[in-house]
Amino acid sequence: MKTLLRILLVFCLMGLVLSCGLFSETDSGTETATETNDSAGSEGSGSENPDDEGKDEKDDESEFTASEEAKPKHQNTKVRFLKGKVSRSYTGSVVKGGSHSYTIGASGGQQLSVDMRSSSSDLKVFDPAGKVLSNAGSPTDFRSTLPSDGTYKVVISNPAKEDKYSVTFKITGEIAKKPDPPQSGGLTKTVKFSKGRSSASYKDAVIRGERNRYVLGAQGGQLMAVSIASLENNAVFQIRGPKGYLRGAGPGTDKRSWSGQLPADGKYTVIVGSTRGNATYTVTFSIR
């Protein structure tokens, strides 16, 4: 009887031990899985938000950079007048420390006026050589007769802040007439043939260093002959046609006689000078 009780007690103890170990293992496995799932969910949520925020920040930064680059610090514009117009207006803006340059072609003797309207920008005008032209003490207006031909530059700038402006350019007046290039002294005559004659002679004198000129009209293909005679044997000539000096009668040839077929229609000039001292001469022209 006692033996049977002992056997039952052993089985009860073994069952108790096995049941405790089984429940402990099951609980441990359940907690580990839950922890892993929570951890995975937490990591997934945390990895998405930083990336999205970083992407948004980069997009914002790109937009800001593009906006800044859209306004160059220094700009250049060539002023062009519409057909039949003498003035042209522009509107624009300058960034802080920046400038906008306008170039305009004009001629000496013309009047240039520049009128600018802005809150605080400055105006300067430069001549073709780069020299600043005076604007009579006004920082926004300029009026002056231009001293020379060339390209003028008008610069609008603002060192303190970004500023909007409007500017009007106007050019008036005639181009200054340029004096004729200096010519050596001497007389100029138009050669005239008497009625029914094809030749003419002129007796004249030329001072040393000067030139006498004889002009006559002719047609291409005609034959022209020129000869000169002087008491001192020191009178010579050259012949210039509508397309330049004639062959064999150009500078350095010093002809006393010449004949040939004329190359083109137009005016021909016989230029007479002396090789030494003054010369008294008779020059004869013929055209057939």
Short mmCIF file of C-alpha atoms in Angstrom, two decimals:
data_model
loop_
_atom_site.label_atom_id
_atom_site.label_comp_id
_atom_site.label_asym_id
_atom_site.label_seq_id
_atom_site.Cartn_x
_atom_site.Cartn_y
_atom_site.Cartn_z
CA MET A 1 0.00 0.00 0.00
CA LYS A 2 2.72 2.40 0.87
CA THR A 3 4.53 1.41 -2.29
CA LEU A 4 1.51 2.26 -4.41
CA LEU A 5 1.19 5.67 -2.81
CA ARG A 6 4.81 6.43 -3.50
CA ILE A 7 4.39 5.51 -7.18
CA LEU A 8 1.35 7.80 -7.50
CA LEU A 9 3.22 10.62 -5.81
CA VAL A 10 6.15 10.28 -8.27
CA PHE A 11 3.80 10.44 -11.29
CA CYS A 12 2.08 13.49 -9.87
CA LEU A 13 5.40 15.28 -9.38
CA MET A 14 6.55 14.41 -12.91
CA GLY A 15 3.30 15.67 -14.39
CA LEU A 16 3.63 18.90 -12.45
CA VAL A 17 7.21 19.45 -13.68
CA LEU A 18 6.32 18.76 -17.33
CA SER A 19 3.29 21.01 -17.26
CA CYS A 20 5.31 23.94 -15.84
CA GLY A 21 8.04 23.61 -18.48
CA LEU A 22 5.54 23.50 -21.36
CA PHE A 23 3.65 26.65 -20.32
CA SER A 24 6.86 28.55 -19.70
CA GLU A 25 8.17 27.74 -23.21
CA THR A 26 4.92 28.72 -24.85
CA ASP A 27 4.73 32.06 -23.04
CA SER A 28 8.32 32.85 -23.89
CA GLY A 29 7.73 32.17 -27.58
CA THR A 30 4.63 34.33 -27.65
CA GLU A 31 6.34 37.31 -26.07
CA THR A 32 9.34 37.08 -28.40
CA ALA A 33 7.14 37.12 -31.53
CA THR A 34 5.15 40.09 -30.28
CA GLU A 35 8.29 42.01 -29.51
CA THR A 36 9.71 41.25 -32.93
CA ASN A 37 6.56 42.40 -34.67
CA ASP A 38 6.43 45.60 -32.65
CA SER A 39 10.06 46.26 -33.36
CA ALA A 40 9.63 45.71 -37.10
CA GLY A 41 6.61 47.98 -37.20
CA SER A 42 8.45 50.69 -35.34
CA GLU A 43 11.47 50.53 -37.63
CA GLY A 44 9.33 50.62 -40.76
CA SER A 45 7.45 53.68 -39.60
CA GLY A 46 10.64 55.50 -38.60
CA SER A 47 12.45 54.83 -41.92
CA GLU A 48 9.74 56.31 -44.13
CA ASN A 49 9.22 59.70 -42.48
CA PRO A 50 12.87 60.93 -42.52
CA ASP A 51 13.19 60.11 -46.23
CA ASP A 52 10.01 61.98 -47.11
CA GLU A 53 11.07 64.98 -45.07
CA GLY A 54 14.51 65.01 -46.70
CA LYS A 55 12.96 64.82 -50.16
CA ASP A 56 10.66 67.75 -49.43
CA GLU A 57 13.57 69.81 -48.12
CA LYS A 58 15.57 69.12 -51.30
CA ASP A 59 12.64 70.09 -53.50
CA ASP A 60 12.21 73.34 -51.59
CA GLU A 61 15.94 74.05 -51.87
CA SER A 62 15.88 73.46 -55.66
CA GLU A 63 12.95 75.80 -56.11
CA PHE A 64 14.70 78.51 -54.09
CA THR A 65 17.93 78.15 -56.08
CA ALA A 66 16.10 78.34 -59.42
CA SER A 67 14.32 81.49 -58.29
CA GLU A 68 17.60 83.13 -57.34
CA GLU A 69 19.30 82.17 -60.64
CA ALA A 70 16.40 83.69 -62.62
CA LYS A 71 17.73 87.15 -61.71
CA PRO A 72 21.31 87.59 -62.98
CA LYS A 73 23.37 90.19 -61.18
CA HIS A 74 24.52 91.93 -64.37
CA GLN A 75 22.35 92.23 -67.49
CA ASN A 76 22.96 93.67 -70.97
CA THR A 77 20.47 94.96 -73.57
CA LYS A 78 21.05 96.52 -76.99
CA VAL A 79 18.69 99.46 -77.60
CA ARG A 80 16.84 99.11 -80.91
CA PHE A 81 14.53 101.79 -82.26
CA LEU A 82 11.45 100.80 -84.20
CA LYS A 83 11.28 101.97 -87.80
CA GLY A 84 10.50 105.69 -87.98
CA LYS A 85 10.90 106.17 -84.21
CA VAL A 86 13.55 108.16 -82.35
CA SER A 87 12.77 106.94 -78.81
CA ARG A 88 12.40 103.59 -77.02
CA SER A 89 11.31 102.72 -73.46
CA TYR A 90 12.21 99.71 -71.31
CA THR A 91 11.19 98.45 -67.87
CA GLY A 92 13.27 96.19 -65.67
CA SER A 93 14.79 95.57 -62.28
CA VAL A 94 18.23 95.28 -60.72
CA VAL A 95 19.23 93.12 -57.78
CA LYS A 96 21.15 94.48 -54.82
CA GLY A 97 24.68 95.27 -55.95
CA GLY A 98 23.78 94.48 -59.56
CA SER A 99 23.43 96.48 -62.77
CA HIS A 100 21.67 96.59 -66.14
CA SER A 101 23.65 97.97 -69.10
CA TYR A 102 22.07 99.35 -72.28
CA THR A 103 24.19 99.92 -75.41
CA ILE A 104 23.12 102.37 -78.11
CA GLY A 105 24.81 103.41 -81.35
CA ALA A 106 24.88 107.11 -82.20
CA SER A 107 26.84 109.70 -84.16
CA GLY A 108 28.75 112.76 -83.06
CA GLY A 109 26.57 115.89 -83.07
CA GLN A 110 23.36 114.04 -82.24
CA GLN A 111 21.52 114.68 -78.95
CA LEU A 112 21.00 111.79 -76.55
CA SER A 113 18.50 111.99 -73.71
CA VAL A 114 17.95 109.29 -71.08
CA ASP A 115 15.09 109.54 -68.56
CA MET A 116 14.92 106.98 -65.76
CA ARG A 117 12.26 106.53 -63.08
CA SER A 118 13.01 104.43 -59.99
CA SER A 119 12.98 104.65 -56.21
CA SER A 120 16.74 104.71 -55.63
CA SER A 121 18.78 103.43 -58.61
CA ASP A 122 21.65 105.37 -60.19
CA LEU A 123 22.33 106.20 -63.86
CA LYS A 124 25.68 106.58 -65.63
CA VAL A 125 26.48 107.14 -69.33
CA PHE A 126 29.79 106.09 -70.91
CA ASP A 127 31.19 107.25 -74.26
CA PRO A 128 32.72 104.85 -76.84
CA ALA A 129 36.10 105.16 -75.12
CA GLY A 130 34.64 104.16 -71.74
CA LYS A 131 34.76 107.64 -70.22
CA VAL A 132 31.87 108.67 -67.96
CA LEU A 133 29.87 111.55 -69.41
CA SER A 134 28.54 114.24 -67.09
CA ASN A 135 24.79 114.16 -66.45
CA ALA A 136 24.53 117.65 -64.97
CA GLY A 137 24.29 116.44 -61.39
CA SER A 138 21.15 114.35 -61.89
CA PRO A 139 21.39 110.66 -60.93
CA THR A 140 18.37 109.70 -63.06
CA ASP A 141 18.45 111.91 -66.19
CA PHE A 142 20.97 112.58 -68.94
CA ARG A 143 20.92 115.06 -71.85
CA SER A 144 23.90 115.95 -73.99
CA THR A 145 25.23 116.46 -77.51
CA LEU A 146 27.36 113.44 -78.28
CA PRO A 147 31.04 114.15 -78.97
CA SER A 148 31.81 111.33 -81.41
CA ASP A 149 30.51 108.37 -83.41
CA GLY A 150 30.33 104.99 -81.73
CA THR A 151 28.52 102.83 -79.19
CA TYR A 152 27.45 104.48 -75.94
CA LYS A 153 26.65 102.54 -72.75
CA VAL A 154 24.02 103.47 -70.17
CA VAL A 155 24.36 101.64 -66.83
CA ILE A 156 21.57 101.46 -64.22
CA SER A 157 22.69 100.14 -60.82
CA ASN A 158 21.65 99.94 -57.18
CA PRO A 159 24.19 99.06 -54.48
CA ALA A 160 21.69 99.03 -51.62
CA LYS A 161 18.67 96.94 -52.64
CA GLU A 162 16.67 95.32 -55.40
CA ASP A 163 14.81 97.98 -57.36
CA LYS A 164 12.41 98.26 -60.29
CA TYR A 165 12.78 101.01 -62.90
CA SER A 166 11.64 102.34 -66.27
CA VAL A 167 13.95 104.11 -68.72
CA THR A 168 13.42 105.98 -72.01
CA PHE A 169 16.11 106.61 -74.62
CA LYS A 170 15.81 109.31 -77.28
CA ILE A 171 18.18 110.41 -80.05
CA THR A 172 17.53 113.54 -82.09
CA GLY A 173 19.42 115.89 -84.39
CA GLU A 174 21.33 115.46 -87.59
CA ILE A 175 24.60 113.65 -87.86
CA ALA A 176 27.48 116.08 -87.67
CA LYS A 177 28.90 116.76 -91.09
CA LYS A 178 32.46 115.61 -91.44
CA PRO A 179 34.85 117.99 -93.15
CA ASP A 180 36.20 116.93 -96.50
CA PRO A 181 39.62 115.34 -96.28
CA PRO A 182 42.40 117.84 -96.84
CA GLN A 183 43.66 118.05 -100.38
CA SER A 184 46.83 119.52 -101.72
CA GLY A 185 46.49 122.95 -103.24
CA GLY A 186 46.13 123.67 -106.90
CA LEU A 187 43.39 124.35 -109.41
CA THR A 188 40.62 122.05 -110.65
CA LYS A 189 39.20 122.43 -114.17
CA THR A 190 36.57 120.60 -116.18
CA VAL A 191 37.87 119.76 -119.63
CA LYS A 192 35.59 121.07 -122.37
CA PHE A 193 35.92 120.32 -126.08
CA SER A 194 34.96 122.95 -128.63
CA LYS A 195 32.10 122.03 -130.94
CA GLY A 196 33.22 119.52 -133.53
CA ARG A 197 36.60 119.03 -131.86
CA SER A 198 37.83 115.90 -130.06
CA SER A 199 40.85 117.50 -128.41
CA ALA A 200 41.57 120.41 -126.08
CA SER A 201 44.71 122.03 -124.62
CA TYR A 202 45.29 124.02 -121.44
CA LYS A 203 48.30 126.15 -120.50
CA ASP A 204 48.82 126.47 -116.76
CA ALA A 205 51.44 126.47 -114.00
CA VAL A 206 51.73 124.38 -110.84
CA ILE A 207 53.62 125.23 -107.65
CA ARG A 208 55.97 122.71 -106.14
CA GLY A 209 54.11 120.36 -103.77
CA GLU A 210 50.68 121.19 -105.21
CA ARG A 211 48.54 119.41 -107.80
CA ASN A 212 46.33 120.67 -110.62
CA ARG A 213 43.36 118.50 -111.62
CA TYR A 214 41.59 118.19 -114.96
CA VAL A 215 38.28 116.34 -115.03
CA LEU A 216 36.60 115.00 -118.18
CA GLY A 217 33.72 112.63 -118.81
CA ALA A 218 34.10 109.66 -121.15
CA GLN A 219 32.61 106.28 -121.99
CA GLY A 220 34.11 102.86 -121.61
CA GLY A 221 35.72 101.69 -124.84
CA GLN A 222 36.69 105.15 -126.05
CA LEU A 223 40.34 105.93 -126.76
CA MET A 224 41.88 108.71 -124.70
CA ALA A 225 45.30 110.31 -125.10
CA VAL A 226 47.00 112.78 -122.75
CA SER A 227 50.33 114.56 -123.25
CA ILE A 228 52.13 117.32 -121.36
CA ALA A 229 55.02 119.60 -122.22
CA SER A 230 56.83 122.10 -119.98
CA LEU A 231 59.62 124.61 -120.42
CA GLU A 232 61.51 123.17 -117.43
CA ASN A 233 60.74 119.58 -118.51
CA ASN A 234 59.51 118.88 -115.00
CA ALA A 235 55.70 118.54 -115.42
CA VAL A 236 54.18 115.04 -115.14
CA PHE A 237 50.71 113.54 -114.59
CA GLN A 238 48.70 110.55 -113.36
CA ILE A 239 45.18 109.46 -114.39
CA ARG A 240 42.46 108.31 -112.02
CA GLY A 241 39.29 106.71 -113.39
CA PRO A 242 35.90 105.85 -111.84
CA LYS A 243 37.34 102.54 -110.60
CA GLY A 244 40.81 103.67 -109.62
CA TYR A 245 44.04 104.66 -111.30
CA LEU A 246 44.52 103.55 -114.90
CA ARG A 247 47.08 100.90 -115.65
CA GLY A 248 50.44 102.53 -116.36
CA ALA A 249 49.29 105.94 -115.12
CA GLY A 250 49.10 105.44 -111.37
CA PRO A 251 51.16 106.79 -108.45
CA GLY A 252 54.88 106.50 -109.02
CA THR A 253 54.67 106.44 -112.82
CA ASP A 254 54.99 110.22 -113.51
CA LYS A 255 53.78 110.14 -117.11
CA ARG A 256 54.43 112.77 -119.79
CA SER A 257 52.25 110.98 -122.33
CA TRP A 258 49.64 108.22 -122.15
CA SER A 259 47.07 106.68 -124.49
CA GLY A 260 44.72 103.76 -124.11
CA GLN A 261 41.16 102.41 -124.14
CA LEU A 262 39.02 103.52 -121.23
CA PRO A 263 37.67 100.69 -119.04
CA ALA A 264 34.34 102.18 -117.93
CA ASP A 265 31.89 105.06 -118.22
CA GLY A 266 32.43 107.94 -115.82
CA LYS A 267 34.68 110.79 -114.87
CA TYR A 268 38.44 110.67 -115.36
CA THR A 269 40.83 112.99 -113.52
CA VAL A 270 44.25 113.90 -114.84
CA ILE A 271 46.46 115.01 -111.92
CA VAL A 272 49.38 117.27 -112.85
CA GLY A 273 52.40 117.96 -110.65
CA SER A 274 56.11 118.78 -110.92
CA THR A 275 59.12 116.61 -110.30
CA ARG A 276 61.14 119.59 -109.06
CA GLY A 277 60.41 123.27 -108.40
CA ASN A 278 57.51 125.05 -110.07
CA ALA A 279 56.35 124.05 -113.54
CA THR A 280 54.78 125.91 -116.43
CA TYR A 281 53.19 123.51 -118.90
CA THR A 282 50.71 122.81 -121.68
CA VAL A 283 48.53 119.70 -121.34
CA THR A 284 46.54 118.27 -124.25
CA PHE A 285 43.57 115.85 -124.09
CA SER A 286 41.91 113.92 -126.89
CA ILE A 287 39.06 111.41 -126.88
CA ARG A 288 37.92 109.39 -129.91
#
